[in-house]
C-alpha positions as a LaTeX table, in Angstrom:
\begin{tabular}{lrrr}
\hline
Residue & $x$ (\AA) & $y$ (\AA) & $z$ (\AA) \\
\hline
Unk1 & 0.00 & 0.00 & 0.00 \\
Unk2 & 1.78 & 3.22 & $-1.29$ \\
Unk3 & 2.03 & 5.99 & 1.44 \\
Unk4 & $-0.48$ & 8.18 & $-0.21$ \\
Unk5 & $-3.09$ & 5.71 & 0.67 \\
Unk6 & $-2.15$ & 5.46 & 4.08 \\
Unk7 & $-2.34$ & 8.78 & 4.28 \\
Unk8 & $-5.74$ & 9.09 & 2.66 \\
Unk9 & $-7.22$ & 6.83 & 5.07 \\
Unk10 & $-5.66$ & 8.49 & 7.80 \\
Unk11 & $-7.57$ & 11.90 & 6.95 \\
Unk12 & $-10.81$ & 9.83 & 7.08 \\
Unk13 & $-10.13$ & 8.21 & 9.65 \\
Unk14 & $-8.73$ & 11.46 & 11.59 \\
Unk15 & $-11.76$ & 13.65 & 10.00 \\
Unk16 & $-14.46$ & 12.22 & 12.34 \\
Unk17 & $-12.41$ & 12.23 & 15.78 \\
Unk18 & $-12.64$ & 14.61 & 18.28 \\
Unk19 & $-10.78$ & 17.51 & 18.72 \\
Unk20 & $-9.38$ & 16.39 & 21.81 \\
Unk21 & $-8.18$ & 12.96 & 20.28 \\
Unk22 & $-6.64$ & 15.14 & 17.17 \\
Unk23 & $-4.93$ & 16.94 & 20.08 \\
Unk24 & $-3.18$ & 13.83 & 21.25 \\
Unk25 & $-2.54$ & 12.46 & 17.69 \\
Unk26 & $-0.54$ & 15.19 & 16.20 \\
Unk27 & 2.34 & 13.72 & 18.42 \\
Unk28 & 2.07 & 10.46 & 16.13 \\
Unk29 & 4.60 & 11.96 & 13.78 \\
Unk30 & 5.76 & 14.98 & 11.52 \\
Unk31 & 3.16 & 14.29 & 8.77 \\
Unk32 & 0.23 & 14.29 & 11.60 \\
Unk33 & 1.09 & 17.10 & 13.35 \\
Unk34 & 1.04 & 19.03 & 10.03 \\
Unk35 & $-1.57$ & 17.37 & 8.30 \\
Unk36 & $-3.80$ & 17.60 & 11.61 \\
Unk37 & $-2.61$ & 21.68 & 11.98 \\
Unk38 & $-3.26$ & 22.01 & 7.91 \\
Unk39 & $-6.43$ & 24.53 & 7.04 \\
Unk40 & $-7.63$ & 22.22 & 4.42 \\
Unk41 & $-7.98$ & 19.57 & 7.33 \\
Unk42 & $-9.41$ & 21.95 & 9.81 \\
Unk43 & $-11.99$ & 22.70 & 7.24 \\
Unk44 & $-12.66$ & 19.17 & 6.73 \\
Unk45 & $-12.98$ & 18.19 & 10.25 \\
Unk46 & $-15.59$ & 21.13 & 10.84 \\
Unk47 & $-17.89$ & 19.83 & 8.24 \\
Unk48 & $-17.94$ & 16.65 & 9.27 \\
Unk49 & $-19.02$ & 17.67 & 13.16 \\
Unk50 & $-22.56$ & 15.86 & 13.54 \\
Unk51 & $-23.47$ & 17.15 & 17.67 \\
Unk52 & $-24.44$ & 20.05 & 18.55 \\
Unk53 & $-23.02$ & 21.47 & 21.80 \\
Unk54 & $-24.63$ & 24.24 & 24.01 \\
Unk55 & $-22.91$ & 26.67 & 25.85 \\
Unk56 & $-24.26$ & 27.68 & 28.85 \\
Unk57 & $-22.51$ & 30.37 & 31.04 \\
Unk58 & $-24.06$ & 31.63 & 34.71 \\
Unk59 & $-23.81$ & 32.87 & 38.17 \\
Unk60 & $-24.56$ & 30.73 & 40.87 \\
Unk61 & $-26.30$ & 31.87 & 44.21 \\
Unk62 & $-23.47$ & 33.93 & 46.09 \\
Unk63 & $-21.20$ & 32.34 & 48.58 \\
Unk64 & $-19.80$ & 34.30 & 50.87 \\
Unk65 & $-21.19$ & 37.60 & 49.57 \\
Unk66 & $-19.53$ & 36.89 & 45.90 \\
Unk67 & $-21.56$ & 34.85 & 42.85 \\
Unk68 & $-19.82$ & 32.36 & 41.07 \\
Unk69 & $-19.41$ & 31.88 & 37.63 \\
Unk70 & $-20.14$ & 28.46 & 35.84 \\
Unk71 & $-20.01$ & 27.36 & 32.29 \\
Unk72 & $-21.54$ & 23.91 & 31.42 \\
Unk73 & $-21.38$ & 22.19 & 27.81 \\
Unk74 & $-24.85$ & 20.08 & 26.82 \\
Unk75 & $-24.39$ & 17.58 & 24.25 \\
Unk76 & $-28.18$ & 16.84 & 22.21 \\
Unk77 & $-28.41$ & 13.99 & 20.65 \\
Unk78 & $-30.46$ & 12.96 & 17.37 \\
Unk79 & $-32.54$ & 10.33 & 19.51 \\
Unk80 & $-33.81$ & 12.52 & 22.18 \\
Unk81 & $-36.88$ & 13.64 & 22.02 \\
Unk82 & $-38.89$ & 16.17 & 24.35 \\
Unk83 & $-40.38$ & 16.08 & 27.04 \\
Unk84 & $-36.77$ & 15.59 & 27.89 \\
Unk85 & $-37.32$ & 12.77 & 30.82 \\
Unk86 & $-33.74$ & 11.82 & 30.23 \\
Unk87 & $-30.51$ & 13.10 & 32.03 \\
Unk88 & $-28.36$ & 15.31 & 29.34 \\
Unk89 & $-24.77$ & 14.60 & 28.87 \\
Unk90 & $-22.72$ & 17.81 & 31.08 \\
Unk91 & $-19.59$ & 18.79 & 30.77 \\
Unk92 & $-17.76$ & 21.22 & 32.59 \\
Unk93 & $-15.27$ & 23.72 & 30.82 \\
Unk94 & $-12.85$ & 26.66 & 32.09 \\
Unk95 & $-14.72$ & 29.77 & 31.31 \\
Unk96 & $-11.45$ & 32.46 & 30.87 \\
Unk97 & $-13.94$ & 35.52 & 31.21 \\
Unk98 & $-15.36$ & 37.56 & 33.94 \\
Unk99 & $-17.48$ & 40.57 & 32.96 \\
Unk100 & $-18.62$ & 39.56 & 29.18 \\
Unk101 & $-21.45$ & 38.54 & 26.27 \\
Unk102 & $-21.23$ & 35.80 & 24.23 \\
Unk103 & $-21.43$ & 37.84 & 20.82 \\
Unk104 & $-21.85$ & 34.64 & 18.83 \\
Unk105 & $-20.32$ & 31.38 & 17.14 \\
Unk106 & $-19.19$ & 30.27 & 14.16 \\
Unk107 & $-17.31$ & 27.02 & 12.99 \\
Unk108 & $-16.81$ & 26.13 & 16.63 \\
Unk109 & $-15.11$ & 29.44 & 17.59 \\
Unk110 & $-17.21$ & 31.74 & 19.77 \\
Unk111 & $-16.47$ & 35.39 & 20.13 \\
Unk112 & $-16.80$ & 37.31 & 23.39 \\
Unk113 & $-17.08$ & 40.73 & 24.40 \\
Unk114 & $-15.15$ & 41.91 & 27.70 \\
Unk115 & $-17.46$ & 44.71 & 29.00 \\
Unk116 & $-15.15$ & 45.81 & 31.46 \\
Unk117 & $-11.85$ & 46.69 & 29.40 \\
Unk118 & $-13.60$ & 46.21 & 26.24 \\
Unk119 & $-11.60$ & 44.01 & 24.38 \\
Unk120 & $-13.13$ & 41.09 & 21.98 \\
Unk121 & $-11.82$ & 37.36 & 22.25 \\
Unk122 & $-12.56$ & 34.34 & 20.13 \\
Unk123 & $-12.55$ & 31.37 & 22.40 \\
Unk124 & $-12.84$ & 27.61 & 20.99 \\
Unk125 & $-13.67$ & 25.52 & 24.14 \\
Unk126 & $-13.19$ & 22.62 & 22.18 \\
Unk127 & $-9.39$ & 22.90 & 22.31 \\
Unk128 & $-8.82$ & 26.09 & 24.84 \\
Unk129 & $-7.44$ & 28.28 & 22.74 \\
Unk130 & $-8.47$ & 31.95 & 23.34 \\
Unk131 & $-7.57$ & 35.08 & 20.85 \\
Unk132 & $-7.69$ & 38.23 & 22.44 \\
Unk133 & $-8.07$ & 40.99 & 20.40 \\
Unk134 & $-7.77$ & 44.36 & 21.40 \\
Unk135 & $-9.25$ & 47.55 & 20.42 \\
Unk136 & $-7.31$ & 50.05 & 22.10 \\
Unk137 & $-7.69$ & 52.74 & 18.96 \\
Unk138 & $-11.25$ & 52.99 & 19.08 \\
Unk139 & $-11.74$ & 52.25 & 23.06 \\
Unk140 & $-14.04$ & 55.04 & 24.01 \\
Unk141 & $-16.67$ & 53.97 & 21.93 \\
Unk142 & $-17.20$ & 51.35 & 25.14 \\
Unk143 & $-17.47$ & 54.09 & 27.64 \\
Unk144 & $-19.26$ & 56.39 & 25.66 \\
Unk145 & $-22.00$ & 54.83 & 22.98 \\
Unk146 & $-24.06$ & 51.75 & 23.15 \\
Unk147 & $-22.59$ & 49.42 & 20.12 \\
Unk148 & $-23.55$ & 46.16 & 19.30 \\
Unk149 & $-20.97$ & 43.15 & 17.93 \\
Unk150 & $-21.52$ & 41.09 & 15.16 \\
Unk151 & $-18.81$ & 37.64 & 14.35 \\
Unk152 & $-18.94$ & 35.46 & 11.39 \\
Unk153 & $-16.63$ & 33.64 & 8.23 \\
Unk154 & $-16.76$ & 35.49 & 5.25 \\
Unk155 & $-16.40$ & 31.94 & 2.49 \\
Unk156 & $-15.23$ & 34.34 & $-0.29$ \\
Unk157 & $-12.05$ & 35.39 & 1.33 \\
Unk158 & $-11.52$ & 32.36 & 4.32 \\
Unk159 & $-11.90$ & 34.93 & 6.46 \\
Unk160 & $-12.90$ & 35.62 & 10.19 \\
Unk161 & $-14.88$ & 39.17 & 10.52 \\
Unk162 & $-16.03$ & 41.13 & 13.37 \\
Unk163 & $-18.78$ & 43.83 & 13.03 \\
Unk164 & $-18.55$ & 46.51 & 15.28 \\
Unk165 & $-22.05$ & 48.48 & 15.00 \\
Unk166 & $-20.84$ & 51.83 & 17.09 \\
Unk167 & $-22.12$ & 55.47 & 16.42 \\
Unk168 & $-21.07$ & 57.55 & 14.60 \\
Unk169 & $-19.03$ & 54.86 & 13.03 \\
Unk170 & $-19.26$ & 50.92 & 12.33 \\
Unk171 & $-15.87$ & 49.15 & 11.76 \\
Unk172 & $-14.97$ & 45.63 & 10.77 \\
Unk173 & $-11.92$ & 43.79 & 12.11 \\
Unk174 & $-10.49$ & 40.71 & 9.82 \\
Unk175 & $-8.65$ & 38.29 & 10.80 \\
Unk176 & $-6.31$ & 38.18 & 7.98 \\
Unk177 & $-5.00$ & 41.69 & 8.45 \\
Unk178 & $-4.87$ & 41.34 & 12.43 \\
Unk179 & $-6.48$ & 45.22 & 11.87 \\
Unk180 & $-9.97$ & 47.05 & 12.63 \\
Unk181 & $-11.16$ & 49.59 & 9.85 \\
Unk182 & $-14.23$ & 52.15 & 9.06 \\
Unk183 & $-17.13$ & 51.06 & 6.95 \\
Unk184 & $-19.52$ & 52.77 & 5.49 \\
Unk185 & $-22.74$ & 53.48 & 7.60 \\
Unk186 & $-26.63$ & 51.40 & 7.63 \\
Unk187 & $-28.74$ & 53.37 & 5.20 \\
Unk188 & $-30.98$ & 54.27 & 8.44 \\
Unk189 & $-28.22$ & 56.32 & 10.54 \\
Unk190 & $-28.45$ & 57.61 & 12.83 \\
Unk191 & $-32.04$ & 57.14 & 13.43 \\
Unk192 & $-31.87$ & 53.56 & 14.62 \\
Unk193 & $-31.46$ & 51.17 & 17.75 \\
Unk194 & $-30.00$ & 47.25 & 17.63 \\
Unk195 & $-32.55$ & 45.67 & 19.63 \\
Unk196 & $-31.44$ & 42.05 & 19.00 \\
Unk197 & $-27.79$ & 39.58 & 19.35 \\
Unk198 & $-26.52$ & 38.75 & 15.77 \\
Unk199 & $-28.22$ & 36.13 & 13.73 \\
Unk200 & $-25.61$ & 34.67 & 11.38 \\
Unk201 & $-27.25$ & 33.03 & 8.40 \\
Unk202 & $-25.77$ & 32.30 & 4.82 \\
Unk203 & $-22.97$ & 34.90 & 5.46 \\
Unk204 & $-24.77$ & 37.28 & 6.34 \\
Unk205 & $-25.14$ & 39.26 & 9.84 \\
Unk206 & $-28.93$ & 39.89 & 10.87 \\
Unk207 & $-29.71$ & 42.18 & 13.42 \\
Unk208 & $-33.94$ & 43.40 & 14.72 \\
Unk209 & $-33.34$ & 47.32 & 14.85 \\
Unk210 & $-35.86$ & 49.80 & 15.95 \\
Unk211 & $-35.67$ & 53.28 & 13.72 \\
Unk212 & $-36.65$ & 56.62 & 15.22 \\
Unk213 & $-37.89$ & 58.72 & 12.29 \\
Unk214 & $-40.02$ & 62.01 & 13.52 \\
Unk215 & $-40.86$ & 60.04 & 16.58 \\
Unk216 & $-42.28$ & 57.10 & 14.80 \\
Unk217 & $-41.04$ & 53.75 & 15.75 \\
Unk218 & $-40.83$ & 51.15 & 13.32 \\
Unk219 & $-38.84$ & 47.68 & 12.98 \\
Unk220 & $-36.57$ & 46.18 & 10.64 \\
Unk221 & $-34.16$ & 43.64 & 9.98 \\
Unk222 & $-30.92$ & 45.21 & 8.98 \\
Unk223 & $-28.30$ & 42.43 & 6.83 \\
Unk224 & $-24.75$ & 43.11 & 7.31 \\
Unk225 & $-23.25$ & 40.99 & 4.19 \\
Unk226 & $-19.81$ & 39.58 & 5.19 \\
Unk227 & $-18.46$ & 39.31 & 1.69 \\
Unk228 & $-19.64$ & 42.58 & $-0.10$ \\
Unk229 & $-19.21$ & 44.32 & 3.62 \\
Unk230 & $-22.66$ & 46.18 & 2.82 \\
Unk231 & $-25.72$ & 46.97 & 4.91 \\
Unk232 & $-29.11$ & 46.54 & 3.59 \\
Unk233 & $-32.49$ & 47.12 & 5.19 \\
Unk234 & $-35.39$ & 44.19 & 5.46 \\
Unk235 & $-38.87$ & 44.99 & 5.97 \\
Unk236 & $-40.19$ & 43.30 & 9.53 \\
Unk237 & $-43.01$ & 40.73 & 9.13 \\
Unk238 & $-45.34$ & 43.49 & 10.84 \\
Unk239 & $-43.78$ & 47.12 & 11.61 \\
Unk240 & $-46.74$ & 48.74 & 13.08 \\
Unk241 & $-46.53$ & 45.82 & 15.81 \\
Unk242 & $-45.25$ & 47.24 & 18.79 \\
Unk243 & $-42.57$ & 44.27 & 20.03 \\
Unk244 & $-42.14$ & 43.47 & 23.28 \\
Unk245 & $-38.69$ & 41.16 & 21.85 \\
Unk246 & $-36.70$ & 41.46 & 18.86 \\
Unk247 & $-35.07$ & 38.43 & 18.27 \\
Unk248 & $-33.79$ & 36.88 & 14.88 \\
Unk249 & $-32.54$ & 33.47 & 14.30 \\
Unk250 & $-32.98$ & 30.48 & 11.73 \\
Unk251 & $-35.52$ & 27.86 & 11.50 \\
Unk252 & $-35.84$ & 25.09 & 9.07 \\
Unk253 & $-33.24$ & 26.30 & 7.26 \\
Unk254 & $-34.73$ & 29.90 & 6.89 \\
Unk255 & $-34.69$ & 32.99 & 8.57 \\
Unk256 & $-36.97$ & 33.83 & 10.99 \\
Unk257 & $-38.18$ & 36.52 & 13.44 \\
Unk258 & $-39.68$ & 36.31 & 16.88 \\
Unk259 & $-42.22$ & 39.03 & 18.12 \\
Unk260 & $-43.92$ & 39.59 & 21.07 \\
Unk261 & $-47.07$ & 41.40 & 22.50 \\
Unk262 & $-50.46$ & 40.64 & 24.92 \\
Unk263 & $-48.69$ & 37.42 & 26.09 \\
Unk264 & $-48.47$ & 36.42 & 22.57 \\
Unk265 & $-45.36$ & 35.49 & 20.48 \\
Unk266 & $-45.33$ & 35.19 & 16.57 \\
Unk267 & $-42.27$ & 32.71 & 15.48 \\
Unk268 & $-42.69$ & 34.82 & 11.57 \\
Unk269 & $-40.14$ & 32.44 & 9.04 \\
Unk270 & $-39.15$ & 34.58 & 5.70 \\
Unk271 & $-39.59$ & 31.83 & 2.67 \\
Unk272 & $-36.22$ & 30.70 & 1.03 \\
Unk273 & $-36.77$ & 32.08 & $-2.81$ \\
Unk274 & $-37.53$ & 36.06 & $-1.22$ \\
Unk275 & $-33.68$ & 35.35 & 1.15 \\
Unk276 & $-32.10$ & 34.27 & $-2.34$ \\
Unk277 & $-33.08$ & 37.66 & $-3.77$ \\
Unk278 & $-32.16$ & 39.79 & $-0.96$ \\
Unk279 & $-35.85$ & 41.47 & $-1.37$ \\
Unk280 & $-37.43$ & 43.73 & 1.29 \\
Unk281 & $-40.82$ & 43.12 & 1.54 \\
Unk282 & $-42.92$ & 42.52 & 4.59 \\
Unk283 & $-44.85$ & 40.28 & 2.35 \\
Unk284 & $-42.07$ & 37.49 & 1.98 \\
Unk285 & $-42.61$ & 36.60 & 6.10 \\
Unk286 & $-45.28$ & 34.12 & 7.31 \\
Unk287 & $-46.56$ & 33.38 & 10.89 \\
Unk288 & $-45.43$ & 29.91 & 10.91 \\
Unk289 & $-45.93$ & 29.06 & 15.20 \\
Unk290 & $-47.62$ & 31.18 & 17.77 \\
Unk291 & $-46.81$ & 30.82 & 21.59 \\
Unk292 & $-49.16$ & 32.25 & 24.37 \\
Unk293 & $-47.13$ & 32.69 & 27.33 \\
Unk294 & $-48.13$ & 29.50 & 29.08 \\
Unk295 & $-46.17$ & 27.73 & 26.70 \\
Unk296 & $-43.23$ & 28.88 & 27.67 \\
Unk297 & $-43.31$ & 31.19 & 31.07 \\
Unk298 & $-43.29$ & 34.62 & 29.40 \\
Unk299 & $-41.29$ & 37.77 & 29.90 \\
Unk300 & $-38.32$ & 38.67 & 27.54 \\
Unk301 & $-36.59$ & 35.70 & 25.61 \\
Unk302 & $-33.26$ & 37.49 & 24.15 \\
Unk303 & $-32.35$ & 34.34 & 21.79 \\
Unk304 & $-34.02$ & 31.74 & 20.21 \\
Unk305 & $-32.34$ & 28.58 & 18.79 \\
Unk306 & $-33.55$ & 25.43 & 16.74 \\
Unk307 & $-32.05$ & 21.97 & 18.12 \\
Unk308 & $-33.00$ & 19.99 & 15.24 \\
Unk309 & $-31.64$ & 17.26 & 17.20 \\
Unk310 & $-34.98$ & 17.04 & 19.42 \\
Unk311 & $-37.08$ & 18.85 & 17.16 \\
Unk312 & $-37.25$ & 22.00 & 19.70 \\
Unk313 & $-36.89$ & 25.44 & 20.03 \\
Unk314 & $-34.50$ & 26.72 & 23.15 \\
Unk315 & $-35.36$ & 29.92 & 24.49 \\
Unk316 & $-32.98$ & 31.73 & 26.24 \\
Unk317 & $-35.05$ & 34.14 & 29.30 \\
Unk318 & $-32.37$ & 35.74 & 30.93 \\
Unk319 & $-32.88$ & 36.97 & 34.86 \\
Unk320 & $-34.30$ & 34.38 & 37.14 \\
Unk321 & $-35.25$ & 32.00 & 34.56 \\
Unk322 & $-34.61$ & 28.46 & 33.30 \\
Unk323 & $-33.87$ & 27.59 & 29.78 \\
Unk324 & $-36.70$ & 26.41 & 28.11 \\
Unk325 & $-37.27$ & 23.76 & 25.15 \\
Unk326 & $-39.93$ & 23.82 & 23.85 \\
Unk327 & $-41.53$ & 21.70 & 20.26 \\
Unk328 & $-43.83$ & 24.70 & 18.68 \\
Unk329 & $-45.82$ & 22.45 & 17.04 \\
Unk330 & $-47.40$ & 20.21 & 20.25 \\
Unk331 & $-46.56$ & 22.94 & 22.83 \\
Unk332 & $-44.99$ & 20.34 & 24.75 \\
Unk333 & $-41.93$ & 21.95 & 26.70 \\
Unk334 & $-39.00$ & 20.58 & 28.97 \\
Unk335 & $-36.48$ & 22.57 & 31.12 \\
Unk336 & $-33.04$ & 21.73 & 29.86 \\
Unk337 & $-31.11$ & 23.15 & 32.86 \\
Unk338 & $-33.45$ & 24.16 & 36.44 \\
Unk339 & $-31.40$ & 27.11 & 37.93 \\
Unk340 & $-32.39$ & 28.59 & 41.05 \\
Unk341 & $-34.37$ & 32.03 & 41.37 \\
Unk342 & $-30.98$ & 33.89 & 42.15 \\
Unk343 & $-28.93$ & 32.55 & 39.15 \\
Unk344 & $-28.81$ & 34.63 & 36.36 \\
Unk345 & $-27.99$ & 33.10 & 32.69 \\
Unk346 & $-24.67$ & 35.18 & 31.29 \\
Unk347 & $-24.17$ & 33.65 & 28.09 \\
Unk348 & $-25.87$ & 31.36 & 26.07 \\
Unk349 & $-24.68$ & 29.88 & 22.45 \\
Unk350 & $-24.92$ & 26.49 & 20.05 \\
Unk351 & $-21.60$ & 25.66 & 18.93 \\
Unk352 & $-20.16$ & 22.42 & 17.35 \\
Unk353 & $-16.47$ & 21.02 & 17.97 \\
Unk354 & $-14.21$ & 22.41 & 15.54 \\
Unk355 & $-10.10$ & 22.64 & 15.63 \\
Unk356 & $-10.68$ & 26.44 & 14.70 \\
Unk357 & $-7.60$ & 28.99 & 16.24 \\
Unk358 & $-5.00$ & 25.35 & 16.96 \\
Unk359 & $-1.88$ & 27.03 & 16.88 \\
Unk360 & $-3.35$ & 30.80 & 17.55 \\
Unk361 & $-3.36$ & 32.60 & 20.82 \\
Unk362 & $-2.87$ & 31.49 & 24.13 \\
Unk363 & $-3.97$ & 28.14 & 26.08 \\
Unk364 & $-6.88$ & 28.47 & 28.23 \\
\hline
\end{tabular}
């Protein structure tokens, strides 16, 4: 068998391991520890990452006058099913952070903000590697203006971007060039408000925004595309609805928009031919679940994500709550994690395993 067979079967073989196991392995010899360490292999490895992992991040009930911080990875599996009877597969990690927001993931990596100093890291937990970047040029945008973040792979250029959406000016930091830079402004500054965390879909950015025009308050969805670094403006499913939540995210394979009001919440999915062609019309949404608030507890959910795993949607509630599954067709809904009244849930996020940043940063 000639060596380039062996080393085919390797890369299968290697592809559907665990990052942890690749860890170990790239002491097997030179040609692992490059192949392993190689882009094209990272790349391969990511796409071939079935589970789903969740990131959950909060404070415990003080001890001694101080909370404690916790971060807990759930593995879902494709045979669970809600109501989730079953105990769920927890794993403990190191979280390196104190004072922060999960911004978002992407190919395993997730990106953090540090509210306190204000610099941005990209973390995979997978591996514990962290990134710090820092963004000592433009720092009093933190103290100063409210500013939103936005993280995501631009496939056109292989590479890592982070939005900055900060007034009077957005900039976008690259991986590549290790630099932050201005670009140009949403069409609706500076009239407007990010009500919503980052939705990445299809490389694109999607935020809910709330524009003040002549004090008239609509919605929209504003796009951040992360190839053609340009901002359009969407058309919400209903703008004279006054929401009591703007959250975006993607269901079925679409995007979609939650919206709230009278103890009532629209799940609104836009259909896949109008996202193709970019168009804005209100017209291209359609209710496709509503949820009273005995379904699922009410108040505020800040995200929403689809675990196609268990055919459920996880809403994340924020103070005091518990994260709540719930299947929108049935109504039938499960508490994934039961926190005490006094916990409060930092930072939540889906994320797969990924070898993303091996080789970058520091160890965590």
């Amino acid at each position: 068998m000639s060596n380039d067979v062996c080393e085919e079967m390797f890369v299968e073989i290697f592809s559907r391991l665990p990052s942890k196991s690749l860890l170990r392995f790239r002491s097997l010899s030179k040609w692992s520890y490059a192949c392993i360490g190689g882009p094209d292999f990272i790349r391969l490895h990511a796409l071939r990452t079935q589970n789903k992992l969740l990131m959950l991040v909060h404070n415990t009930p003080p001890k001694n006058g101080r909370h404690q911080k916790k971060s807990n990875v759930y593995t879902l599996h494709s045979e669970d099913r809600l109501p989730y009877n079953r105990s769920i597969y927890k794993t403990r990690v190191h979280y390196p952070f104190n004072d922060c927001e999960i911004v978002g993931s992407c190919n395993g990596i997730l990106c953090v903000y540090e509210r306190r100093n204000g610099d941005i890291s990209l973390w995979n937990p997978s591996i514990r590697r962290k990134l710090t970047i820092r963004d000592h040029v433009h720092r009093y945008h933190h103290r100063h203006h409210r500013q939103k973040f936005g993280f995501g792979y631009d496939p056109i250029t292989d590479d890592y971007k982070i939005l900055k959406l900060s007034k009077p000016t957005p900039f976008l930091y690259t991986m590549k060039t290790h630099t932050w830079r201005k670009i140009a402004s949403p069409p609706i500054y500076p009239y407007y408000r990010v009500d919503s965390y980052q939705c990445l879909f299809d490389g694109a950015l999607y935020f809910a925004v709330t524009v003040d025009s002549d004090r008239c308050y609509d919605s929209y969805i504003m796009r951040f595309d992360l190839s053609s670094e340009a901002f359009t403006i969407l058309e919400s499913p209903q703008p004279s609805v006054s929401w009591q939540t703007g959250v975006v995210t993607v269901i079925d394979g679409c995007l979609a928009v939650i919206s709230g009001k009278d103890e009532v919440a629209w799940i609104w999915v836009r259909s896949k031919e109008e996202d193709q062609e970019c168009t804005s019309s209100s017209s291209s949404w359609y209710v496709a679940f509503v949820l009273k608030a005995s379904d699922y507890g009410g108040g505020n959910t800040r995200r929403v994500f689809q675990l196609t795993a268990i055919d459920g949607l996880l809403l994340d509630r924020g103070f005091n709550s518990n994260i709540v599954i719930i299947d929108p067709e049935t109504h039938v809904k499960s508490r994934l994690v039961g926190l005490s009244y006094s916990s409060y849930i930092d930072g939540v996020s889906m994320f797969t395993e990924s070898l993303g940043l091996l080789g970058m940063g520091t160890s965590c």
